[in-house]
Amino acid sequence: MPTETFTNEVIDISSLPKYEEIALQHPHSDYWKIICINLSIFLGLIGIGAAMLLFFINEVGTHAFLITAIYLALAAILFLLFRASFKKRGYSIRTHDVIYKSGIIAESTTIVPLNRIQHIELNEGILSRVFHLGSLQIFTAGGQTGHIHISGIPIETAKNIRDLLLKKLDLTENQTIDQAAS
Amino acid sequence: MNKDFSKPQRQSAAGIIVMATHTFLKIVKASFFIFVLAFIKMPLHQIFYVLAGVALLLVISFFFAYLWYLKFTFFLDKEKQEFVVNKGIFNRDQVIIQLDKIQQVNINQSILQKIIGVYGLKIDTAGAHGEEVSIRAIDETSAYNLKSHLLHKKVAVENQPEAETATQITEETPFLKISSWTLFKVGLTSNYGQSLALLAAFFYTVIYEGRQLLDSLKIDKNAIESTVTGMLTIVTAFILIGVLLMVLLVINMVRTFYKYFELQISQHKDTLLLSSGLIAKKNTLVNPAKVQITKYSQNYFQKKLNMLNVSLKQAHFGESKKGHEMQGNTMEIPGCNPAERDELLRMILDKLPKSNKTFIPDWRFLNLPIFFKLVLPVAIFIIVAINVPEVKPFISAAAIYLITGIVMIYISYKKHRISVSEEFIVKKSGIWDISHEIITPAKIQVITTFQYPWHKGVDVGHLCLHTAAGQIRFKYGNYTEIKQLVNYWLYQVEHRNENWM
């Protein structure tokens, strides 16, 4: 590396871009519908099971009121939790990294630098296809915990993000190769 | 079939059979007990229904396999240097793998594949899943063709020696040698946990097998059990515990000697060569650049004896697939003295990390462990003790437990530190074995920060740095400081674009 072009200035840490102040993109509102449909199917199945128990086993039948109450409470709690989690989710793509925020109780923010991405997966479920949504998964070498899964992105945007990230990946790769060569 | 895989293409049609069999076997495995039950319980003349069911399953498997075959296409994008796989029967999934991220390509053949005359091809990257892409049926020439295409860019990398190449290594003077005397001390002071687990597993199998044997020989179990309990007086119990401790020490010693006998480290160009072993000598080449986490630990005894254990953690690929692979990627060097440790650190990290700025956790660190590990169990114990007269005499044990617990949690709080300098991040932790984990910011893969809503007011939060060899966590820190650190590390990782391996 030529010494004359090499500079090493002191960095002012407080002037670095702040990840916590980025305005985040939220999942598409249609995604809430998908969550609702999924939850309804889940609750429906449990409901059918409970109803079967109530009708066919007499001893359970005496507790019908209690079981219905628990079931309704469960349904309400689930919807509230998913709503809270849906509201909290957000993502953002910066020039050098991807930020994803989520969490029902604890708010967690995960940041993946673009030059650490191993590969990208774009998934479309049956329901997502109806609503033209997709989910992006970004994998790193950081293992099971070090990967992010962003759901409910409009499919066109998702594809654009994928292409953008892949293009960036190529760019950083080439840079490192150039650096190694020089 | 075109040779360069540039157009989307399907696998061999024989893949349908492979896939169908695979699905069918999976279903059979999952419902195996139902089948067994059906065979036992059902009257003979109804066996026909079972067979019909099996036939139906087979047809369904083939149907799905055919759909899967239709939807599964792959191709090589030459311009972007990517391997793209489209799959999914109902869902539409696309997997994109960059060629230079591919760790290895395996070509193998199961019995069925052998009969049909096709090969299976699996592609591993360092990503979260052990194996990202698995092509189940491809003919031999295409398989090797594809493999060479996929690994085309990797030729230079593959020539590097990775591990276990005993030949062509010239004898050089090792800079670190662990003597038998040191090993003896190591055996006395460390790795009790693993030896204990080994011993427990051994006893468990002995007792289990013994019971099986007694059962099969129809010997009166009660007679034996009563003689055993009869022998258990206080004196014999103490002797027994003493003997067990001795056995534990001996096992520990044997393990240490077997694994680390004549451990020595020497430097060859850019790599470190570790060799050790009593019966089977193991040589391992480590590229310092590929070491993700450098860790050294020391307990009270070892501090008095002036020695430490150093371990070098490398990226563990495919950990989720095979748990045992992970251990092979951690190199343990027990019994270094501080000077040797410094030498090793300098070898791997170029320079010694100086603790620059140390961050300490908030006292709220103590809350959760004290509540869940001490208050809650003690409360339950006391409630039980009050109601059950047999347990009552042991109520003083709760006090001992409480005091040791508080001391241990307090020590773990006092030792939980992260110190950050421009080039290094050092995480200190532990209760008995105090460990220091050292990484450079370039090894960070992903950063996660999180905060509980009730900590917002007091500005307390948590940090987790994911590396390819595990996570480094700092809990209950000042959240403003953590955010600042994260921004700084992101800057370092993204700005310098250093390679992490």
XYZ file of C-alpha atoms in Angstrom:
683
model
C 0.000 0.000 0.000
C 1.533 3.361 -0.964
C 2.221 5.391 2.148
C 1.512 8.859 0.754
C -2.153 8.160 0.041
C -2.617 6.430 3.341
C -4.217 8.597 5.966
C -5.292 7.614 9.397
C -7.351 10.311 11.002
C -8.874 10.202 14.410
C -12.530 9.294 14.184
C -15.056 11.203 16.155
C -17.194 8.380 17.493
C -20.139 10.628 18.245
C -20.297 11.737 14.618
C -20.595 8.193 13.250
C -23.947 7.332 11.722
C -26.293 6.113 14.430
C -28.147 2.881 13.768
C -30.707 3.600 16.464
C -31.957 6.747 14.743
C -32.770 5.220 11.365
C -36.395 5.454 10.280
C -37.530 1.882 9.787
C -39.744 0.422 7.114
C -42.652 -1.564 8.511
C -44.126 -4.754 7.072
C -46.958 -4.274 4.605
C -50.388 -3.955 6.192
C -51.580 -6.960 4.182
C -49.145 -9.017 6.203
C -51.367 -8.500 9.233
C -54.153 -10.208 7.270
C -51.886 -13.186 6.654
C -51.037 -13.383 10.347
C -54.758 -13.219 11.150
C -55.610 -15.985 8.677
C -52.838 -18.197 10.039
C -53.905 -17.559 13.610
C -57.550 -18.240 12.740
C -56.614 -21.568 11.177
C -54.573 -22.465 14.242
C -57.297 -21.408 16.659
C -59.931 -23.080 14.517
C -58.110 -26.396 14.748
C -57.754 -26.093 18.511
C -61.411 -25.049 18.746
C -62.533 -28.117 16.800
C -60.442 -30.291 19.101
C -61.904 -28.687 22.199
C -65.445 -28.952 20.838
C -64.925 -32.647 20.117
C -63.756 -33.180 23.680
C -66.758 -31.279 25.027
C -69.263 -33.253 23.013
C -67.896 -36.734 23.341
C -66.495 -36.909 26.856
C -69.103 -36.215 29.494
C -66.714 -35.423 32.327
C -65.162 -32.627 30.284
C -68.618 -31.354 29.388
C -69.222 -30.127 32.921
C -66.347 -27.678 32.562
C -67.666 -26.276 29.295
C -67.810 -22.716 30.562
C -64.268 -22.745 31.914
C -62.871 -24.239 28.713
C -64.633 -21.678 26.533
C -63.337 -18.891 28.740
C -59.761 -20.188 28.543
C -60.095 -20.611 24.790
C -61.342 -17.076 24.300
C -58.656 -15.686 26.564
C -56.009 -17.623 24.616
C -57.379 -16.278 21.342
C -57.390 -12.706 22.632
C -53.873 -12.983 24.065
C -52.539 -14.501 20.856
C -54.060 -11.788 18.703
C -52.773 -9.074 21.011
C -49.269 -10.572 21.113
C -49.088 -10.937 17.356
C -50.449 -7.446 16.898
C -47.782 -6.095 19.252
C -45.076 -8.044 17.476
C -46.390 -6.897 14.086
C -46.331 -3.274 15.218
C -42.770 -3.546 16.534
C -41.241 -5.062 13.430
C -39.235 -2.901 11.136
C -36.375 -3.126 8.716
C -34.052 -0.832 6.890
C -31.356 -1.212 4.293
C -28.387 1.092 4.576
C -25.466 1.343 2.197
C -23.394 -0.996 4.309
C -25.792 -2.968 6.434
C -29.277 -4.329 6.990
C -31.123 -3.485 10.184
C -34.015 -5.513 11.534
C -35.959 -4.702 14.658
C -38.422 -7.017 16.356
C -39.651 -8.312 19.650
C -42.828 -8.545 21.656
C -41.517 -7.659 25.096
C -37.824 -7.075 24.658
C -36.994 -4.870 21.717
C -34.115 -6.362 19.813
C -32.252 -4.832 16.935
C -30.105 -6.971 14.683
C -27.602 -5.485 12.302
C -25.933 -7.451 9.523
C -23.094 -5.745 7.662
C -23.469 -6.421 3.934
C -19.928 -7.757 3.641
C -20.789 -10.524 6.110
C -23.803 -11.908 4.232
C -23.371 -15.508 3.102
C -26.520 -15.961 1.088
C -30.059 -14.711 0.684
C -33.322 -16.581 0.429
C -36.583 -15.209 -0.900
C -39.645 -17.177 0.172
C -43.252 -16.893 -0.910
C -45.863 -18.922 0.929
C -49.273 -19.761 -0.537
C -50.992 -16.993 1.399
C -48.206 -14.540 0.726
C -48.623 -15.131 -2.995
C -52.295 -14.164 -2.771
C -51.319 -10.855 -1.192
C -48.181 -10.402 -3.337
C -45.855 -10.466 -0.372
C -42.601 -12.248 0.235
C -40.135 -12.845 3.011
C -36.406 -12.376 2.849
C -33.958 -14.433 4.843
C -30.408 -13.248 5.205
C -27.828 -15.774 6.373
C -24.399 -15.127 7.786
C -21.672 -17.319 9.190
C -22.858 -16.291 12.646
C -24.833 -19.498 13.012
C -28.490 -20.108 13.761
C -28.894 -16.977 15.853
C -27.081 -14.736 13.422
C -29.627 -14.716 10.666
C -32.524 -12.415 10.002
C -35.914 -13.196 8.563
C -37.935 -10.253 7.305
C -41.543 -11.134 6.486
C -44.298 -9.191 4.813
C -42.381 -7.248 2.211
C -44.233 -6.465 -1.027
C -42.850 -8.949 -3.533
C -41.520 -6.343 -5.949
C -39.666 -4.551 -3.167
C -38.365 -7.855 -1.871
C -36.999 -8.736 -5.276
C -35.431 -5.309 -5.597
C -33.822 -5.601 -2.185
C -32.523 -9.044 -3.078
C -30.984 -7.793 -6.294
C -29.572 -4.750 -4.549
C -27.987 -6.832 -1.815
C -26.566 -9.310 -4.289
C -25.104 -6.491 -6.341
C -23.545 -5.009 -3.224
C -22.152 -8.397 -2.327
C -20.429 -8.670 -5.673
C -19.023 -5.197 -5.260
C -17.544 -5.840 -1.821
C -16.155 -9.157 -3.002
C -14.350 -7.505 -5.863
C -12.992 -4.852 -3.566
C -11.444 -7.381 -1.260
C -9.937 -9.172 -4.215
C -8.477 -5.911 -5.490
C -7.081 -5.159 -2.083
C -5.523 -8.564 -1.884
C -4.003 -8.156 -5.323
C -2.494 -4.728 -4.741
C -27.782 -31.752 -21.048
C -25.859 -28.561 -21.561
C -22.382 -28.527 -20.142
C -22.071 -25.174 -18.448
C -25.370 -25.188 -16.530
C -26.126 -21.648 -17.600
C -29.778 -22.407 -18.336
C -32.271 -23.510 -15.717
C -32.486 -27.258 -15.790
C -34.079 -30.114 -13.947
C -32.344 -33.060 -12.417
C -32.380 -36.544 -13.889
C -35.889 -37.909 -14.205
C -34.709 -40.733 -11.976
C -34.866 -38.176 -9.221
C -38.583 -38.824 -9.026
C -37.909 -42.332 -7.786
C -35.298 -41.173 -5.307
C -37.508 -38.423 -3.979
C -40.599 -40.631 -3.852
C -38.747 -43.284 -1.896
C -37.379 -40.649 0.408
C -40.829 -39.203 1.105
C -42.350 -42.638 1.468
C -39.700 -43.756 3.952
C -40.174 -40.557 5.901
C -43.921 -41.130 6.177
C -43.394 -44.757 7.127
C -40.845 -43.774 9.755
C -43.188 -41.200 11.224
C -46.124 -43.576 11.359
C -44.146 -46.715 12.129
C -45.849 -47.393 15.444
C -49.286 -47.035 13.925
C -48.338 -49.660 11.374
C -47.011 -52.014 14.031
C -50.165 -51.504 16.072
C -52.303 -52.111 13.039
C -50.536 -55.364 12.304
C -50.854 -56.618 15.860
C -54.366 -55.496 16.685
C -56.127 -55.993 13.406
C -57.855 -59.208 12.526
C -56.126 -60.946 9.675
C -58.776 -60.379 7.031
C -58.471 -56.618 7.392
C -54.779 -56.584 6.524
C -55.917 -55.763 3.016
C -56.890 -52.253 4.157
C -53.455 -51.676 5.581
C -51.865 -52.761 2.330
C -54.220 -50.498 0.418
C -53.194 -47.644 2.687
C -49.539 -48.343 2.006
C -50.209 -48.417 -1.728
C -52.053 -45.100 -1.479
C -49.136 -43.569 0.404
C -46.815 -44.812 -2.302
C -48.937 -43.227 -5.029
C -49.112 -39.957 -3.126
C -45.348 -39.999 -2.596
C -44.812 -40.469 -6.313
C -47.259 -37.710 -7.131
C -45.506 -35.260 -4.821
C -42.121 -36.391 -6.037
C -43.224 -35.686 -9.589
C -44.429 -32.183 -8.663
C -41.205 -31.601 -6.794
C -39.232 -32.757 -9.809
C -41.122 -30.347 -12.055
C -40.523 -27.392 -9.765
C -36.901 -28.076 -8.875
C -34.588 -26.304 -11.274
C -31.066 -25.055 -10.921
C -28.648 -23.047 -12.956
C -25.361 -21.249 -12.787
C -25.380 -17.528 -13.284
C -21.980 -16.909 -14.852
C -22.140 -13.142 -14.735
C -23.167 -12.804 -11.136
C -21.168 -15.865 -10.122
C -24.165 -17.385 -8.431
C -25.756 -20.757 -8.218
C -29.539 -20.448 -8.244
C -32.011 -23.128 -7.208
C -35.770 -22.796 -7.579
C -37.849 -25.254 -5.614
C -41.043 -25.768 -3.687
C -44.234 -27.564 -4.573
C -46.734 -25.096 -3.154
C -44.353 -22.445 -1.961
C -41.959 -20.918 -4.375
C -38.507 -20.807 -2.875
C -35.395 -19.504 -4.451
C -31.983 -20.192 -3.010
C -29.105 -18.132 -4.269
C -25.577 -19.074 -3.365
C -22.574 -17.062 -4.330
C -19.877 -19.271 -5.719
C -17.081 -18.013 -3.519
C -19.167 -18.543 -0.401
C -19.323 -22.253 -1.060
C -17.354 -24.188 1.526
C -17.526 -27.610 0.024
C -19.370 -29.685 -2.526
C -20.032 -33.309 -1.716
C -20.937 -35.930 -4.250
C -22.246 -39.144 -2.784
C -24.383 -42.107 -3.636
C -26.841 -44.027 -1.516
C -27.786 -47.621 -2.257
C -30.903 -46.574 -4.116
C -29.014 -43.965 -6.098
C -26.462 -46.639 -6.951
C -29.169 -48.962 -8.272
C -30.647 -46.248 -10.458
C -27.236 -45.014 -11.450
C -27.397 -41.391 -10.299
C -25.486 -39.315 -7.782
C -26.495 -36.892 -5.059
C -24.806 -33.528 -4.814
C -24.747 -31.371 -1.721
C -23.494 -27.845 -1.369
C -22.323 -26.492 1.979
C -21.837 -22.857 2.803
C -20.969 -21.369 6.144
C -24.561 -20.219 6.550
C -26.923 -21.195 9.281
C -28.192 -24.453 7.865
C -25.582 -27.122 7.510
C -26.530 -27.874 3.982
C -28.285 -25.382 1.831
C -28.788 -27.223 -1.392
C -29.131 -30.891 -2.033
C -29.654 -32.191 -5.531
C -30.867 -35.726 -5.239
C -30.350 -37.116 -8.707
C -27.750 -36.126 -11.235
C -25.650 -38.275 -13.531
C -22.000 -38.768 -12.836
C -20.439 -36.567 -15.510
C -22.798 -33.702 -14.765
C -22.130 -34.046 -11.066
C -18.382 -33.706 -11.438
C -18.830 -31.058 -14.081
C -21.032 -29.041 -11.787
C -18.655 -29.531 -8.894
C -15.734 -28.200 -10.865
C -17.841 -25.265 -12.033
C -18.964 -24.495 -8.523
C -15.486 -24.667 -7.084
C -13.847 -23.035 -10.054
C -12.927 -19.894 -8.200
C -11.749 -21.771 -5.206
C -8.768 -23.528 -6.720
C -6.228 -21.285 -5.066
C -7.880 -21.606 -1.697
C -8.083 -25.335 -1.781
C -4.375 -25.788 -2.148
C -3.868 -24.346 1.282
C -3.314 -27.044 3.841
C -6.213 -27.058 6.248
C -5.719 -29.729 8.816
C -4.215 -33.080 9.592
C -1.461 -33.156 7.043
C 1.325 -34.929 8.801
C 3.565 -35.344 5.788
C 5.971 -32.802 4.371
C 6.201 -30.951 7.619
C 9.793 -30.300 8.439
C 10.829 -30.435 12.044
C 11.203 -26.940 13.359
C 11.968 -25.860 16.830
C 8.677 -25.494 18.644
C 8.203 -22.282 20.541
C 5.858 -23.864 22.992
C 6.205 -27.228 24.640
C 4.113 -28.614 27.441
C 6.084 -30.923 29.700
C 4.680 -33.980 31.448
C 5.002 -32.240 34.797
C 2.843 -29.358 33.587
C 0.352 -31.822 32.195
C 0.235 -33.471 35.601
C -0.665 -30.121 37.121
C -3.253 -29.537 34.416
C -4.795 -32.909 35.166
C -5.042 -31.945 38.824
C -6.682 -28.607 38.277
C -8.916 -28.542 35.259
C -11.653 -30.147 33.225
C -13.387 -31.759 36.175
C -16.742 -31.173 34.587
C -16.013 -33.270 31.506
C -14.480 -36.092 33.540
C -17.426 -36.040 35.901
C -19.806 -36.324 32.968
C -17.745 -39.216 31.631
C -17.818 -40.944 35.013
C -21.557 -40.387 35.397
C -22.188 -41.790 31.938
C -20.022 -44.789 32.794
C -21.862 -45.502 36.033
C -25.193 -45.035 34.386
C -24.389 -47.616 31.727
C -22.955 -50.009 34.334
C -26.066 -49.784 36.499
C -28.415 -49.954 33.536
C -26.631 -52.925 31.974
C -26.372 -54.589 35.372
C -30.108 -54.350 35.826
C -30.737 -55.742 32.384
C -28.406 -58.609 33.223
C -30.096 -59.266 36.552
C -33.476 -59.182 34.895
C -32.458 -61.601 32.232
C -30.775 -63.949 34.713
C -33.824 -63.754 37.007
C -31.721 -63.033 40.074
C -33.601 -61.589 42.999
C -32.993 -57.860 42.735
C -34.311 -57.076 46.194
C -31.720 -59.249 47.880
C -28.894 -57.421 46.169
C -30.376 -54.018 46.790
C -30.836 -54.727 50.468
C -27.243 -55.898 50.884
C -26.039 -52.777 49.075
C -28.063 -50.455 51.298
C -26.967 -52.449 54.326
C -23.345 -51.749 53.457
C -24.028 -48.044 53.211
C -23.156 -46.782 56.659
C -21.721 -43.331 57.175
C -18.148 -44.620 57.221
C -18.498 -46.542 53.994
C -20.230 -43.564 52.413
C -17.213 -41.392 53.158
C -14.847 -44.042 51.862
C -16.993 -44.370 48.761
C -16.926 -40.615 48.139
C -13.163 -40.615 48.652
C -12.719 -43.453 46.196
C -14.967 -41.707 43.688
C -12.911 -38.519 43.955
C -9.732 -40.501 43.430
C -11.237 -42.228 40.414
C -12.289 -38.850 39.074
C -8.776 -37.475 39.448
C -7.247 -40.528 37.816
C -9.684 -40.353 34.912
C -8.972 -36.662 34.550
C -5.248 -37.351 34.535
C -5.499 -40.145 31.991
C -7.670 -38.032 29.712
C -5.311 -35.095 29.921
C -2.278 -37.231 29.162
C -3.995 -39.101 26.375
C -5.033 -35.922 24.649
C -2.209 -33.504 25.298
C 0.886 -35.660 25.753
C 3.933 -33.911 24.335
C 1.883 -31.016 23.117
C 3.980 -28.641 21.131
C 3.356 -25.720 18.858
C 5.632 -24.530 16.124
C 5.300 -21.979 13.407
C 5.393 -22.804 9.701
C 5.268 -19.787 7.456
C 1.846 -18.369 8.217
C 0.400 -21.280 10.076
C 0.727 -22.789 13.499
C 1.289 -26.504 13.858
C -0.080 -28.155 16.961
C 0.863 -31.710 17.683
C -0.073 -33.806 20.667
C -1.348 -37.201 21.746
C -0.112 -40.207 23.665
C -1.067 -43.101 21.408
C -2.377 -41.459 18.272
C -0.403 -38.360 17.499
C -2.550 -35.637 16.108
C -1.188 -32.845 13.980
C -3.291 -29.823 13.321
C -2.454 -26.866 11.181
C -4.095 -23.654 12.166
C -4.124 -20.528 10.124
C -4.046 -17.667 12.635
C -6.265 -15.599 10.354
C -8.975 -18.235 10.635
C -9.084 -18.283 14.400
C -12.282 -16.490 15.325
C -12.183 -16.372 19.103
C -9.049 -16.627 21.196
C -9.799 -17.531 24.763
C -7.752 -18.084 27.871
C -9.039 -19.139 31.236
C -7.666 -19.669 34.704
C -9.074 -20.809 38.021
C -7.853 -20.170 41.535
C -5.541 -23.189 41.715
C -4.109 -22.495 38.303
C -3.436 -18.922 39.299
C -1.381 -20.183 42.230
C 0.471 -22.577 39.904
C 0.985 -19.786 37.381
C -0.629 -21.432 34.375
C -3.542 -20.942 32.012
C -5.588 -22.803 29.452
C -5.723 -21.262 26.012
C -8.258 -22.292 23.396
C -8.531 -21.216 19.797
C -11.988 -21.372 18.285
C -12.421 -21.623 14.555
C -15.563 -21.234 12.522
C -17.796 -24.252 12.900
C -19.542 -25.071 9.704
C -22.480 -27.375 9.631
C -22.818 -27.338 13.372
C -26.550 -27.772 13.211
C -26.074 -30.842 11.071
C -23.529 -32.688 13.165
C -22.917 -31.549 16.685
C -19.579 -33.292 16.991
C -17.980 -31.332 14.213
C -17.808 -28.306 16.432
C -15.333 -29.753 18.886
C -12.830 -30.462 16.161
C -12.678 -26.769 15.503
C -11.622 -25.752 18.985
C -7.961 -26.187 19.765
C -7.115 -26.474 23.436
C -3.679 -25.664 24.735
C -3.624 -26.386 28.460
C -0.939 -25.405 30.897
C 0.712 -22.390 29.300
C 2.460 -19.936 31.524
C 1.679 -16.235 31.029
C 4.756 -15.662 28.879
C 3.804 -18.505 26.543
C 0.254 -17.222 26.405
C 1.494 -13.796 25.369
C 3.663 -15.392 22.711
C 0.657 -17.316 21.390
C -1.570 -14.260 21.422
C 1.044 -12.314 19.538
C 1.222 -15.101 16.991
C -2.508 -15.089 16.402
C -3.492 -11.488 16.925
C -0.214 -9.809 15.891
C -0.081 -7.864 19.111
C -1.196 -8.125 22.685
C -4.554 -6.647 23.498
C -4.287 -3.803 25.923
C -7.370 -3.154 27.951
C -8.340 0.296 26.958
C -11.801 1.124 28.103
C -13.664 -1.267 30.339
C -17.420 -1.388 30.568
C -19.120 -2.787 33.628
C -22.676 -4.064 33.935
C -25.376 -2.407 35.969
C -26.257 -3.862 39.397
C -29.552 -5.032 37.884
C -27.414 -7.867 36.532
C -27.983 -9.495 39.923
C -31.802 -9.340 39.944
C -32.884 -12.147 37.645
C -30.361 -14.830 38.695
C -30.966 -14.107 42.380
C -34.698 -14.375 41.908
C -34.814 -17.458 39.669
C -31.859 -19.398 41.036
C -32.098 -18.488 44.719
C -35.294 -16.857 45.947
C -37.735 -18.960 43.965
C -36.219 -22.412 44.656
C -35.573 -21.568 48.327
C -39.146 -20.339 48.751
C -40.510 -23.528 47.181
C -38.187 -25.601 49.356
C -39.297 -23.856 52.539
C -42.958 -24.257 51.661
C -42.352 -27.963 51.041
C -40.314 -28.265 54.229
C -43.043 -26.717 56.358
C -45.627 -29.122 55.000
C -43.556 -32.291 54.829
C -42.069 -33.294 58.187
C -39.420 -35.544 56.610
C -37.766 -32.600 54.876
C -37.880 -30.300 57.894
C -34.491 -31.239 59.409
C -32.784 -30.149 56.204
C -34.141 -26.625 56.304
C -30.735 -25.225 57.300
C -29.397 -26.467 53.954
C -31.421 -23.676 52.359
C -29.334 -21.084 54.203
C -26.073 -22.641 52.969
C -27.447 -22.758 49.450
C -28.563 -19.146 49.661
C -25.198 -17.884 50.883
C -23.074 -19.822 48.355
C -25.518 -18.787 45.641
C -25.288 -15.109 46.503
C -21.485 -15.258 46.618
C -21.320 -17.023 43.246
C -23.734 -14.658 41.533
C -21.915 -11.684 42.991
C -18.583 -13.006 41.700
C -20.059 -13.591 38.258
C -21.313 -9.992 38.332
C -17.933 -8.665 39.384
C -16.162 -10.636 36.648
C -18.589 -9.763 33.854
C -16.643 -7.136 31.953
C -16.067 -6.130 28.375
C -13.081 -4.049 27.445
C -12.768 -2.402 24.092
C -9.823 -0.934 22.287
C -9.395 0.092 18.700
C -8.310 -3.374 17.603
C -9.720 -5.751 20.170
C -12.772 -6.659 22.150
C -12.065 -8.623 25.304
C -14.896 -10.214 27.235
C -14.149 -11.406 30.750
C -16.496 -13.710 32.597
C -16.761 -16.692 34.886
C -17.166 -17.702 38.493
C -14.537 -20.350 39.155
C -12.781 -20.501 35.797
C -12.275 -16.886 34.849
C -12.070 -16.645 31.080
C -11.063 -13.931 28.693
C -12.394 -14.105 25.149
C -10.623 -11.961 22.600
C -11.881 -11.041 19.146
C -11.017 -8.384 16.658
C -13.929 -6.305 15.341
C -13.395 -7.835 11.877
C -14.595 -11.208 13.203
C -18.034 -9.828 14.011
C -20.710 -11.271 11.748
C -23.882 -9.843 13.201
C -24.610 -7.519 16.086
C -27.787 -7.739 18.157
C -28.799 -5.317 20.856
C -31.867 -5.632 22.990
C -33.602 -4.000 25.859
C -36.533 -4.770 28.108
C -39.162 -2.042 28.228
C -38.787 -1.657 32.008
C -35.086 -0.904 31.545
C -35.725 1.976 29.170
C -35.917 4.522 31.952
C -32.642 3.453 33.552
C -30.831 3.128 30.213
C -29.792 -0.518 30.584
C -29.532 -2.930 27.690
C -27.824 -6.029 26.339
C -25.396 -6.704 23.554
C -24.662 -9.848 21.592
C -21.869 -10.143 19.053
C -22.270 -13.148 16.778
C -19.091 -14.563 15.337
C -18.582 -17.655 13.229
C -17.363 -19.494 16.329
C -20.039 -18.497 18.799
C -21.507 -15.520 20.539
C -20.064 -12.956 22.867
C -22.607 -11.393 25.176
C -22.468 -8.391 27.393
C -25.474 -8.032 29.647
C -26.951 -5.127 31.576
C -24.627 -2.497 30.193
C -25.271 1.184 29.771
C -27.437 1.227 26.638
C -26.189 4.563 25.367
C -22.617 3.307 25.571
C -23.586 0.029 23.914
C -25.218 1.866 21.014
C -22.132 3.988 20.618
C -19.917 0.904 20.608
C -22.160 -0.789 18.050
C -21.944 2.210 15.758
C -18.185 2.188 16.136
C -17.860 -1.540 15.397
C -20.200 -1.251 12.420
C -17.983 1.504 11.135
C -14.915 -0.664 11.592
C -16.451 -3.732 9.941
C -18.029 -1.889 7.041
C -15.341 0.658 6.420
C -12.277 -1.564 6.395
C -13.807 -4.494 4.604
C -11.373 -6.899 6.210
C -11.656 -10.603 5.615
C -12.849 -12.587 8.563
C -11.212 -15.814 7.451
